Amino acid sequence: MQGNRSPYALFDDRPPADVPVVDVDPFSADFLENPYPYHEALREAGAVVWLARYSIAATARYDQVRQALLDWQTFSSARGVGMADFEKHGRFRLPSLILEADPPQHSRSRVALSKALSQPIMRKLQAEFAQAAEQMIVQLAQKEEFDACSELSEAFPLRVFPDAIGMRPESRDQLLPYGDMVFNSFGPPNELFQQSAIRAKEAFPWVEAEALREHLSSDGFGMVLYQCADAGEITHDEAHKLVRAILTAGVDTTVNGIGAAMYCMARYPAQYAKLRANVNLARGAFEEAIRLESPVQTFFRTTTKGTELGGTSLEPSRKVLLFLGAANRDPRKWQNPDCYDIERTTYGHVGFGVGIHMCVGQLLARLEGEVVLKAIARHVRAIEIIEEPKRRLNNTLRGLKEFRVRFVRD
Ligand code: 8QM
């Protein structure tokens, strides 16, 4: 990396007039460990700021993040939702037909994926997921202490998700290094990304293979994509790529969502007590954990034309970094934004995004979160923190790597 130049800046992008220029690296270990003071500084610096290190515009305020997410015509996803601009810097993997696409391609993909992840299909999974959660929580409550990451927030999605989609039983543990690598790839090609790419080397071709029709069971929701292809709604190649998209997007996100909820429950015993008193608050508790911790912290868009955001003019073909996690704690939008309050109205949070790209798997994510929180609330009187957690740093994801806790039984 040369001085302040972006590793991806093939030519010098200059800041628009009057935009506050800031000198922080949102993908440094320091920032990722504790982003909140930086988020505040970014929000206070202006509605839109210029990241000198990367020559990229960014916004950490709720209104502007939301505006950009809602205006897909101006803020496109088709040139990638990471720092790399597909048209200038090439592609790191085959582009996703949903995440890294605009209408009309995006719409076709979205319709098919919505069928696989629909309310009726999720409802059919409800009982199975709830039973798996019960079983896992009862077992963990019998332990003196355990790692809430490897033994719960990672273990639960790995226990239910690959079965639900219809994967073969072998090598499912590859899903985690694979996801870690993809979510790192949305940032700059820094050390975090390089290291995760090494770890995921074998996972890459493995995921491509797992998404093939012949490797999916007929009753999982992965097969729904191939049924859409049989019906002529998408091509069979699109079906393959969309199953790959589910495998990419569905694991690390729910791992860190459940992890966020666990972390909140452990740190806020009064909120946990409320959940215990009324397990029907589980959905709200999960949603609030998504708002507060924002497992997906950032995404980029690319301007399709000259435009204006928060009073700053942006040139065409420029990347804009959207800080979802900072928007979810913007005091302009939220009261006591840094407090975990399971009875808060979380409506409008952008932890699942907003607009046409809003998380297509959100029903599945919420189902997983709900059954886990309900099972805990039914069986666990208190959650004791044995050791302060260790973070897993990732260019996009916020979450923990190790969190030793004790479930105190009733
Ligand atoms: C993030 O490959 C994909 O289609 C894909 C990858 C990651 C995500 C979404 C889609 C947002 C959860």
Tab-separated table of C-alpha atoms in Angstrom, residues 89-265:
chain	number	residue	atom	x	y	z
A	89	HIS	CA	-10.546	-3.661	-10.170
A	90	GLY	CA	-11.948	-6.917	-11.482
A	91	ARG	CA	-13.930	-9.487	-9.596
A	92	PHE	CA	-12.699	-11.521	-6.715
A	93	ARG	CA	-15.337	-14.242	-7.164
A	94	LEU	CA	-18.180	-14.810	-9.595
A	95	PRO	CA	-20.575	-11.955	-8.813
A	96	SER	CA	-23.639	-12.853	-6.791
A	97	LEU	CA	-26.806	-12.702	-8.899
A	98	ILE	CA	-28.681	-11.099	-6.029
A	99	LEU	CA	-26.319	-9.139	-3.806
A	100	GLU	CA	-24.178	-7.753	-6.595
A	101	ALA	CA	-26.942	-7.117	-9.120
A	102	ASP	CA	-29.486	-4.418	-9.964
A	103	PRO	CA	-32.913	-4.945	-11.503
A	104	PRO	CA	-33.886	-6.633	-13.755
A	105	GLN	CA	-31.427	-9.443	-12.875
A	106	HIS	CA	-31.833	-8.739	-9.183
A	107	SER	CA	-35.623	-8.967	-9.402
A	108	ARG	CA	-35.559	-12.380	-11.097
A	109	SER	CA	-33.182	-13.709	-8.477
A	110	ARG	CA	-35.163	-12.158	-5.672
A	111	VAL	CA	-38.457	-13.736	-6.729
A	112	ALA	CA	-36.880	-17.205	-6.805
A	113	LEU	CA	-35.016	-16.790	-3.510
A	114	SER	CA	-38.147	-15.414	-1.846
A	115	LYS	CA	-39.894	-18.660	-2.684
A	116	ALA	CA	-37.147	-20.761	-1.089
A	117	LEU	CA	-37.130	-18.572	2.021
A	118	SER	CA	-40.872	-17.922	2.187
A	119	GLN	CA	-43.087	-17.712	5.239
A	120	PRO	CA	-44.771	-21.116	4.611
A	121	ILE	CA	-41.410	-22.870	4.202
A	122	MET	CA	-40.034	-21.206	7.323
A	123	ARG	CA	-43.165	-22.174	9.240
A	124	LYS	CA	-42.554	-25.810	8.339
A	125	LEU	CA	-39.066	-25.541	9.822
A	126	GLN	CA	-40.301	-23.982	13.054
A	127	ALA	CA	-40.902	-27.141	15.088
A	128	GLU	CA	-37.648	-28.774	14.004
A	129	PHE	CA	-35.597	-25.673	14.782
A	130	ALA	CA	-37.301	-25.212	18.159
A	131	GLN	CA	-36.577	-28.804	19.114
A	132	ALA	CA	-32.923	-28.517	18.088
A	133	ALA	CA	-32.596	-25.329	20.147
A	134	GLU	CA	-34.213	-26.940	23.196
A	135	GLN	CA	-31.883	-29.887	22.996
A	136	MET	CA	-28.782	-27.742	22.570
A	137	ILE	CA	-29.666	-25.361	25.407
A	138	VAL	CA	-30.561	-28.148	27.852
A	139	GLN	CA	-27.195	-29.771	27.161
A	140	LEU	CA	-25.276	-26.520	27.573
A	141	ALA	CA	-27.089	-25.813	30.847
A	142	GLN	CA	-25.657	-29.033	32.226
A	143	LYS	CA	-22.105	-27.820	31.709
A	144	GLU	CA	-20.128	-25.964	34.316
A	145	GLU	CA	-19.253	-23.399	31.650
A	146	PHE	CA	-18.905	-23.306	27.858
A	147	ASP	CA	-17.919	-21.195	24.868
A	148	ALA	CA	-21.048	-19.422	23.667
A	149	CYS	CA	-19.407	-18.969	20.253
A	150	SER	CA	-18.230	-22.410	19.176
A	151	GLU	CA	-20.788	-24.325	21.258
A	152	LEU	CA	-23.863	-22.177	20.608
A	153	SER	CA	-23.853	-19.276	18.154
A	154	GLU	CA	-21.796	-21.237	15.621
A	155	ALA	CA	-23.081	-24.672	16.562
A	156	PHE	CA	-26.780	-23.856	16.235
A	157	PRO	CA	-26.841	-22.523	12.662
A	158	LEU	CA	-24.480	-25.320	11.605
A	159	ARG	CA	-26.841	-27.794	13.232
A	160	VAL	CA	-30.060	-26.604	11.525
A	161	PHE	CA	-29.211	-24.597	8.411
A	162	PRO	CA	-27.382	-27.139	6.217
A	163	ASP	CA	-30.119	-29.718	6.934
A	164	ALA	CA	-32.856	-27.236	6.095
A	165	ILE	CA	-31.286	-26.294	2.790
A	166	GLY	CA	-30.687	-29.975	2.067
A	167	MET	CA	-26.890	-30.283	2.037
A	168	ARG	CA	-24.893	-33.473	2.272
A	169	PRO	CA	-23.580	-34.185	5.765
A	170	GLU	CA	-19.854	-34.006	4.958
A	171	SER	CA	-17.522	-31.036	5.516
A	172	ARG	CA	-20.102	-28.570	6.740
A	173	ASP	CA	-17.499	-26.909	8.937
A	174	GLN	CA	-16.090	-25.398	5.743
A	175	LEU	CA	-19.017	-22.990	5.738
A	176	LEU	CA	-17.485	-20.814	8.457
A	177	PRO	CA	-14.041	-20.166	6.909
A	178	TYR	CA	-15.808	-19.674	3.577
A	179	GLY	CA	-18.141	-17.004	4.948
A	180	ASP	CA	-15.365	-15.330	6.899
A	181	MET	CA	-13.421	-14.964	3.660
A	182	VAL	CA	-16.338	-13.630	1.596
A	183	PHE	CA	-17.284	-11.038	4.215
A	184	ASN	CA	-13.640	-9.971	4.480
A	185	SER	CA	-13.535	-9.590	0.709
A	186	PHE	CA	-15.987	-6.659	0.881
A	187	GLY	CA	-13.288	-4.572	2.570
A	188	PRO	CA	-9.869	-3.604	1.270
A	189	PRO	CA	-7.366	-6.379	0.453
A	190	ASN	CA	-5.789	-6.006	3.877
A	191	GLU	CA	-4.133	-8.573	6.127
A	192	LEU	CA	-7.516	-9.742	7.472
A	193	PHE	CA	-8.695	-10.589	3.992
A	194	GLN	CA	-5.418	-12.194	2.893
A	195	GLN	CA	-5.314	-14.458	5.938
A	196	SER	CA	-8.945	-15.523	5.636
A	197	ALA	CA	-8.460	-16.253	1.932
A	198	ILE	CA	-5.657	-18.669	2.811
A	199	ARG	CA	-7.876	-20.413	5.360
A	200	ALA	CA	-10.764	-20.703	2.901
A	201	LYS	CA	-8.813	-22.008	-0.070
A	202	GLU	CA	-10.467	-25.417	-0.061
A	203	ALA	CA	-13.849	-24.092	0.988
A	204	PHE	CA	-14.210	-22.147	-2.251
A	205	PRO	CA	-14.525	-25.058	-4.724
A	206	TRP	CA	-16.332	-27.051	-2.041
A	207	VAL	CA	-19.194	-24.532	-1.805
A	208	GLU	CA	-19.486	-24.414	-5.600
A	209	ALA	CA	-19.882	-28.196	-5.590
A	210	GLU	CA	-22.317	-28.322	-2.663
A	211	ALA	CA	-24.689	-25.983	-4.480
A	212	LEU	CA	-25.098	-28.404	-7.395
A	213	ARG	CA	-28.501	-30.001	-7.783
A	214	GLU	CA	-27.181	-33.551	-7.465
A	215	HIS	CA	-25.781	-32.698	-4.045
A	216	LEU	CA	-29.030	-31.356	-2.594
A	217	SER	CA	-31.829	-33.373	-1.055
A	218	SER	CA	-35.234	-33.151	-2.690
A	219	ASP	CA	-36.980	-31.848	0.425
A	220	GLY	CA	-34.632	-29.002	1.417
A	221	PHE	CA	-35.303	-25.381	0.480
A	222	GLY	CA	-32.208	-25.311	-1.757
A	223	MET	CA	-34.083	-27.500	-4.238
A	224	VAL	CA	-36.793	-24.816	-4.547
A	225	LEU	CA	-34.340	-22.818	-6.683
A	226	TYR	CA	-33.929	-25.749	-9.083
A	227	GLN	CA	-37.716	-26.152	-9.155
A	228	CYS	CA	-37.952	-22.491	-10.166
A	229	ALA	CA	-35.478	-23.318	-12.928
A	230	ASP	CA	-37.579	-26.315	-14.040
A	231	ALA	CA	-40.554	-23.963	-14.220
A	232	GLY	CA	-38.578	-21.624	-16.472
A	233	GLU	CA	-38.480	-18.728	-13.991
A	234	ILE	CA	-34.668	-18.740	-13.848
A	235	THR	CA	-31.983	-20.788	-15.614
A	236	HIS	CA	-30.409	-23.842	-14.021
A	237	ASP	CA	-27.107	-22.009	-13.840
A	238	GLU	CA	-28.854	-19.185	-12.003
A	239	ALA	CA	-30.329	-21.724	-9.599
A	240	HIS	CA	-26.831	-23.022	-8.852
A	241	LYS	CA	-25.524	-19.523	-8.232
A	242	LEU	CA	-28.478	-18.662	-6.006
A	243	VAL	CA	-28.017	-21.767	-3.874
A	244	ARG	CA	-24.403	-20.669	-3.530
A	245	ALA	CA	-25.701	-17.246	-2.449
A	246	ILE	CA	-27.774	-18.836	0.326
A	247	LEU	CA	-24.769	-20.825	1.498
A	248	THR	CA	-22.685	-17.654	1.522
A	249	ALA	CA	-25.149	-15.324	3.163
A	250	GLY	CA	-26.895	-17.669	5.559
A	251	VAL	CA	-24.266	-18.870	8.001
A	252	ASP	CA	-21.941	-16.158	9.315
A	253	THR	CA	-24.819	-13.698	9.470
A	254	THR	CA	-26.975	-15.873	11.703
A	255	VAL	CA	-23.935	-16.983	13.711
A	256	ASN	CA	-23.183	-13.359	14.501
A	257	GLY	CA	-26.853	-12.505	14.993
A	258	ILE	CA	-27.282	-15.231	17.602
A	259	GLY	CA	-23.892	-14.280	19.043
A	260	ALA	CA	-25.042	-10.673	19.325
A	261	ALA	CA	-28.192	-11.747	21.149
A	262	MET	CA	-26.168	-13.922	23.540
A	263	TYR	CA	-23.738	-11.094	24.195
A	264	CYS	CA	-26.610	-8.693	24.905
A	265	MET	CA	-28.453	-11.135	27.180
